[in-house]
mmCIF file of C-alpha atoms in Angstrom:
data_model
loop_
_atom_site.group_PDB
_atom_site.id
_atom_site.type_symbol
_atom_site.label_atom_id
_atom_site.label_comp_id
_atom_site.label_asym_id
_atom_site.label_seq_id
_atom_site.Cartn_x
_atom_site.Cartn_y
_atom_site.Cartn_z
ATOM 1 C CA MET A 1 0.000 0.000 0.000
ATOM 2 C CA ALA A 2 1.250 3.491 -0.876
ATOM 3 C CA GLU A 3 2.222 5.908 1.868
ATOM 4 C CA ALA A 4 -0.675 7.945 3.246
ATOM 5 C CA TYR A 5 -1.360 11.441 1.920
ATOM 6 C CA SER A 6 0.533 13.663 4.350
ATOM 7 C CA GLY A 7 -1.996 16.511 4.524
ATOM 8 C CA HIS A 8 -5.205 16.297 6.533
ATOM 9 C CA CYS A 9 -8.160 15.010 4.512
ATOM 10 C CA ASP A 10 -11.554 14.116 5.949
ATOM 11 C CA VAL A 11 -13.561 11.765 3.740
ATOM 12 C CA LEU A 12 -17.298 11.088 3.634
ATOM 13 C CA VAL A 13 -18.370 7.936 1.818
ATOM 14 C CA VAL A 14 -22.016 7.702 0.731
ATOM 15 C CA SER A 15 -22.869 4.138 -0.206
ATOM 16 C CA SER A 16 -25.778 1.720 0.214
ATOM 17 C CA SER A 17 -23.463 -1.262 -0.378
ATOM 18 C CA ASP A 18 -22.250 -3.042 2.753
ATOM 19 C CA LYS A 19 -19.491 -4.652 0.708
ATOM 20 C CA LEU A 20 -18.139 -1.346 -0.582
ATOM 21 C CA ASN A 21 -18.507 0.259 2.840
ATOM 22 C CA SER A 22 -16.442 -2.510 4.408
ATOM 23 C CA PHE A 23 -13.821 -2.123 1.667
ATOM 24 C CA MET A 24 -13.650 1.665 2.130
ATOM 25 C CA SER A 25 -13.411 1.467 5.909
ATOM 26 C CA ARG A 26 -10.405 -0.830 5.476
ATOM 27 C CA VAL A 27 -8.618 0.940 2.592
ATOM 28 C CA LEU A 28 -9.153 4.664 3.167
ATOM 29 C CA PRO A 29 -7.447 4.970 6.579
ATOM 30 C CA GLU A 30 -4.307 3.514 4.974
ATOM 31 C CA CYS A 31 -4.108 6.196 2.284
ATOM 32 C CA ILE A 32 -5.240 9.415 4.000
ATOM 33 C CA ASN A 33 -4.667 11.249 7.276
ATOM 34 C CA GLY A 34 -8.099 12.221 8.524
ATOM 35 C CA ASP A 35 -11.506 10.966 9.481
ATOM 36 C CA VAL A 36 -13.408 8.501 7.331
ATOM 37 C CA VAL A 37 -17.174 8.557 7.871
ATOM 38 C CA ILE A 38 -19.534 6.247 5.996
ATOM 39 C CA LYS A 39 -23.234 6.946 5.484
ATOM 40 C CA SER A 40 -25.514 4.410 3.831
ATOM 41 C CA SER A 41 -27.978 6.923 2.346
ATOM 42 C CA ALA A 42 -28.131 10.347 0.742
ATOM 43 C CA SER A 43 -30.344 11.613 3.562
ATOM 44 C CA GLY A 44 -27.823 10.389 6.126
ATOM 45 C CA ALA A 45 -25.042 12.135 4.209
ATOM 46 C CA ARG A 46 -27.000 15.385 4.031
ATOM 47 C CA ARG A 47 -27.632 15.287 7.789
ATOM 48 C CA GLU A 48 -23.935 14.614 8.384
ATOM 49 C CA LEU A 49 -22.954 17.573 6.193
ATOM 50 C CA LEU A 50 -25.079 19.882 8.339
ATOM 51 C CA THR A 51 -22.732 19.228 11.245
ATOM 52 C CA ARG A 52 -19.304 19.331 9.576
ATOM 53 C CA ASP A 53 -17.378 19.807 6.352
ATOM 54 C CA TYR A 54 -15.392 17.195 4.430
ATOM 55 C CA ASP A 55 -12.495 17.529 2.004
ATOM 56 C CA LEU A 56 -13.588 14.606 -0.161
ATOM 57 C CA ILE A 57 -17.000 13.020 -0.701
ATOM 58 C CA ILE A 58 -17.210 9.645 -2.451
ATOM 59 C CA VAL A 59 -20.655 8.639 -3.720
ATOM 60 C CA ASN A 60 -21.326 5.043 -4.780
ATOM 61 C CA ILE A 61 -23.989 4.262 -7.397
ATOM 62 C CA PRO A 62 -26.756 3.298 -6.735
ATOM 63 C CA LEU A 63 -28.119 4.833 -3.547
ATOM 64 C CA SER A 64 -31.253 3.589 -1.848
ATOM 65 C CA ASP A 65 -33.026 6.937 -1.436
ATOM 66 C CA GLU A 66 -31.792 9.382 -4.089
ATOM 67 C CA THR A 67 -30.116 9.414 -7.478
ATOM 68 C CA ALA A 68 -26.393 9.317 -6.774
ATOM 69 C CA THR A 69 -25.507 11.597 -9.692
ATOM 70 C CA ASN A 70 -27.967 14.251 -8.473
ATOM 71 C CA LEU A 71 -26.488 14.068 -4.986
ATOM 72 C CA ALA A 72 -22.931 14.342 -6.341
ATOM 73 C CA ILE A 73 -23.785 17.348 -8.523
ATOM 74 C CA ASP A 74 -25.628 19.045 -5.677
ATOM 75 C CA LEU A 75 -22.729 18.548 -3.271
ATOM 76 C CA SER A 76 -20.140 19.665 -5.814
ATOM 77 C CA LEU A 77 -21.997 22.954 -6.320
ATOM 78 C CA ASP A 78 -22.807 23.565 -2.684
ATOM 79 C CA ARG A 79 -19.540 22.744 -0.952
ATOM 80 C CA GLY A 80 -15.791 23.216 -1.226
ATOM 81 C CA ALA A 81 -15.264 19.459 -1.135
ATOM 82 C CA MET A 82 -13.999 17.349 -3.996
ATOM 83 C CA VAL A 83 -16.720 14.894 -5.042
ATOM 84 C CA MET A 84 -16.101 11.552 -6.764
ATOM 85 C CA LEU A 85 -18.561 8.967 -8.069
ATOM 86 C CA ILE A 86 -18.115 5.206 -8.262
ATOM 87 C CA SER A 87 -20.192 3.755 -11.085
ATOM 88 C CA PRO A 88 -21.125 0.275 -12.307
ATOM 89 C CA ALA A 89 -19.335 -0.475 -15.597
ATOM 90 C CA ASP A 90 -22.555 -0.615 -17.619
ATOM 91 C CA LYS A 91 -23.560 2.901 -16.517
ATOM 92 C CA TYR A 92 -20.122 4.505 -16.606
ATOM 93 C CA GLU A 93 -20.473 6.383 -19.930
ATOM 94 C CA ASP A 94 -23.890 7.814 -19.058
ATOM 95 C CA VAL A 95 -22.731 8.828 -15.584
ATOM 96 C CA TYR A 96 -19.551 10.408 -16.926
ATOM 97 C CA ASP A 97 -21.512 12.376 -19.548
ATOM 98 C CA ARG A 98 -23.894 13.614 -16.860
ATOM 99 C CA VAL A 99 -21.271 14.847 -14.363
ATOM 100 C CA ALA A 100 -18.174 15.752 -16.404
ATOM 101 C CA GLU A 101 -19.171 19.407 -16.766
ATOM 102 C CA TYR A 102 -19.269 19.697 -12.957
ATOM 103 C CA GLY A 103 -15.686 18.453 -12.602
ATOM 104 C CA ILE A 104 -16.737 15.234 -10.880
ATOM 105 C CA PRO A 105 -14.417 12.295 -11.594
ATOM 106 C CA VAL A 106 -15.988 8.855 -12.035
ATOM 107 C CA LEU A 107 -14.360 5.539 -11.141
ATOM 108 C CA CYS A 108 -15.610 2.428 -12.883
ATOM 109 C CA LYS A 109 -16.333 -0.736 -10.885
ATOM 110 C CA PRO A 110 -14.790 -3.058 -10.066
ATOM 111 C CA ILE A 111 -12.251 -1.047 -8.073
ATOM 112 C CA ASN A 112 -9.303 -2.296 -6.078
ATOM 113 C CA SER A 113 -7.340 -0.818 -3.196
ATOM 114 C CA ARG A 114 -4.612 0.566 -5.476
ATOM 115 C CA THR A 115 -7.147 2.390 -7.679
ATOM 116 C CA ILE A 116 -9.014 3.918 -4.757
ATOM 117 C CA SER A 117 -5.799 4.834 -2.960
ATOM 118 C CA ARG A 118 -4.346 6.602 -5.989
ATOM 119 C CA SER A 119 -7.615 8.356 -6.786
ATOM 120 C CA VAL A 120 -8.175 9.559 -3.233
ATOM 121 C CA ARG A 121 -4.596 10.766 -2.850
ATOM 122 C CA LEU A 122 -4.808 12.601 -6.169
ATOM 123 C CA LEU A 123 -8.090 14.293 -5.218
ATOM 124 C CA ALA A 124 -6.722 15.180 -1.774
ATOM 125 C CA ALA A 125 -3.730 16.875 -3.409
ATOM 126 C CA ILE A 126 -6.007 18.748 -5.845
ATOM 127 C CA ARG A 127 -8.217 19.819 -2.933
ATOM 128 C CA GLU A 128 -5.173 21.162 -1.090
ATOM 129 C CA LYS A 129 -4.072 23.133 -4.162
ATOM 130 C CA TYR A 130 -7.635 24.462 -4.534
ATOM 131 C CA ARG A 131 -7.699 25.455 -0.841
ATOM 132 C CA LYS A 132 -4.436 27.402 -1.217
ATOM 133 C CA THR A 133 -5.740 29.117 -4.349
ATOM 134 C CA GLU A 134 -8.935 30.070 -2.504
ATOM 135 C CA LYS A 135 -6.870 31.484 0.352
ATOM 136 C CA LYS A 136 -4.713 33.534 -2.038
ATOM 137 C CA ALA A 137 -7.799 34.836 -3.823
ATOM 138 C CA GLN A 138 -9.381 35.812 -0.525
ATOM 139 C CA THR A 139 -6.184 37.578 0.583
ATOM 140 C CA LEU A 140 -6.003 39.419 -2.738
ATOM 141 C CA GLU A 141 -9.653 40.459 -2.460
ATOM 142 C CA GLU A 142 -9.028 41.735 1.075
ATOM 143 C CA LYS A 143 -6.019 43.747 -0.136
ATOM 144 C CA MET A 144 -8.020 45.218 -3.018
ATOM 145 C CA ASP A 145 -10.821 46.084 -0.599
ATOM 146 C CA GLU A 146 -8.337 47.822 1.710
ATOM 147 C CA ILE A 147 -6.918 49.821 -1.206
ATOM 148 C CA ARG A 148 -10.434 50.963 -2.172
ATOM 149 C CA ILE A 149 -11.225 52.016 1.408
ATOM 150 C CA VAL A 150 -7.903 53.838 1.877
ATOM 151 C CA ASN A 151 -8.346 55.634 -1.474
ATOM 152 C CA ARG A 152 -11.832 56.710 -0.460
ATOM 153 C CA ALA A 153 -10.485 58.087 2.838
ATOM 154 C CA LYS A 154 -7.680 59.895 0.995
ATOM 155 C CA LEU A 155 -10.241 61.517 -1.295
ATOM 156 C CA ILE A 156 -12.171 62.764 1.743
ATOM 157 C CA LEU A 157 -8.976 64.255 3.213
ATOM 158 C CA ILE A 158 -8.046 65.854 -0.110
ATOM 159 C CA GLU A 159 -11.479 67.425 -0.521
ATOM 160 C CA GLN A 160 -12.087 68.475 3.102
ATOM 161 C CA ASP A 161 -8.587 69.346 4.321
ATOM 162 C CA HIS A 162 -7.303 70.564 0.930
ATOM 163 C CA ILE A 163 -4.127 68.516 1.163
ATOM 164 C CA SER A 164 -2.256 66.608 -1.517
ATOM 165 C CA GLU A 165 -2.692 62.907 -2.150
ATOM 166 C CA ASP A 166 0.840 62.277 -0.825
ATOM 167 C CA ASP A 167 0.029 64.160 2.389
ATOM 168 C CA ALA A 168 -3.228 62.221 2.783
ATOM 169 C CA HIS A 169 -1.317 58.984 2.257
ATOM 170 C CA ARG A 170 1.307 59.984 4.869
ATOM 171 C CA LEU A 171 -1.351 61.106 7.353
ATOM 172 C CA ILE A 172 -3.190 57.769 7.172
ATOM 173 C CA GLY A 173 0.099 55.861 7.468
ATOM 174 C CA LYS A 174 1.273 57.916 10.462
ATOM 175 C CA GLN A 175 -2.018 57.544 12.325
ATOM 176 C CA ALA A 176 -1.966 53.799 11.682
ATOM 177 C CA MET A 177 1.580 53.580 13.069
ATOM 178 C CA ASP A 178 0.825 55.788 16.083
ATOM 179 C CA ARG A 179 -2.281 53.784 17.011
ATOM 180 C CA GLY A 180 -0.783 50.396 16.134
ATOM 181 C CA VAL A 181 -3.601 49.528 13.757
ATOM 182 C CA SER A 182 -3.894 48.902 10.036
ATOM 183 C CA ARG A 183 -4.285 51.643 7.451
ATOM 184 C CA ARG A 184 -7.734 50.197 6.754
ATOM 185 C CA VAL A 185 -8.889 50.910 10.341
ATOM 186 C CA ILE A 186 -7.773 54.541 10.074
ATOM 187 C CA ALA A 187 -9.406 54.879 6.649
ATOM 188 C CA GLU A 188 -12.689 53.449 7.945
ATOM 189 C CA ASP A 189 -12.604 55.917 10.861
ATOM 190 C CA ILE A 190 -12.098 58.820 8.456
ATOM 191 C CA ILE A 191 -14.923 57.617 6.219
ATOM 192 C CA ASN A 192 -17.308 57.052 9.140
ATOM 193 C CA ASN A 193 -16.507 60.329 10.917
ATOM 194 C CA ARG A 194 -16.155 62.705 7.996
ATOM 195 C CA SER A 195 -18.008 61.354 4.964
ATOM 196 C CA GLU A 196 -21.195 63.289 5.727
ATOM 197 C CA ALA A 197 -19.368 66.502 5.051
ATOM 198 C CA VAL A 198 -18.204 65.368 1.585
#
């Protein structure tokens, strides 16, 4: 068995098959570091997802109470988790055609421990890359937001105090340093306290 994925990865398996559930409960802990939770129905999975988030959700076709492809699509749109389907061989092409546009990979039965291990480790690595990209995008958005707020405060200072943009920039920076807060906090104070006069 390959070495476990070194990052943390919590996995939810949704399967009505006792055989597959037994297989997953044996194989998954050997290839990932994280919790493995198995639910035998879509409704059980949905209840579970109300209480916590998962990095990877594996849905086995068929389910007893809901169409597995619908569940997989729904979860892929609603959550930050990677979702993977396991399909019977005779339905593979139809399933793949249905979910490909949502970025949901499909494994074809029968599966073995090597296939599931490689697939799960690959998806865990992709999820980690996606998480880092999300974090960078959020940081960039926060920086852009701060720039907009600081520029708005500078405009207020320029218009009300009749100072140059450089002086407004220095004033905000100095107040931030003196108070030990970010430039955004100072800018928000200026906007909140003086914007009515603009």
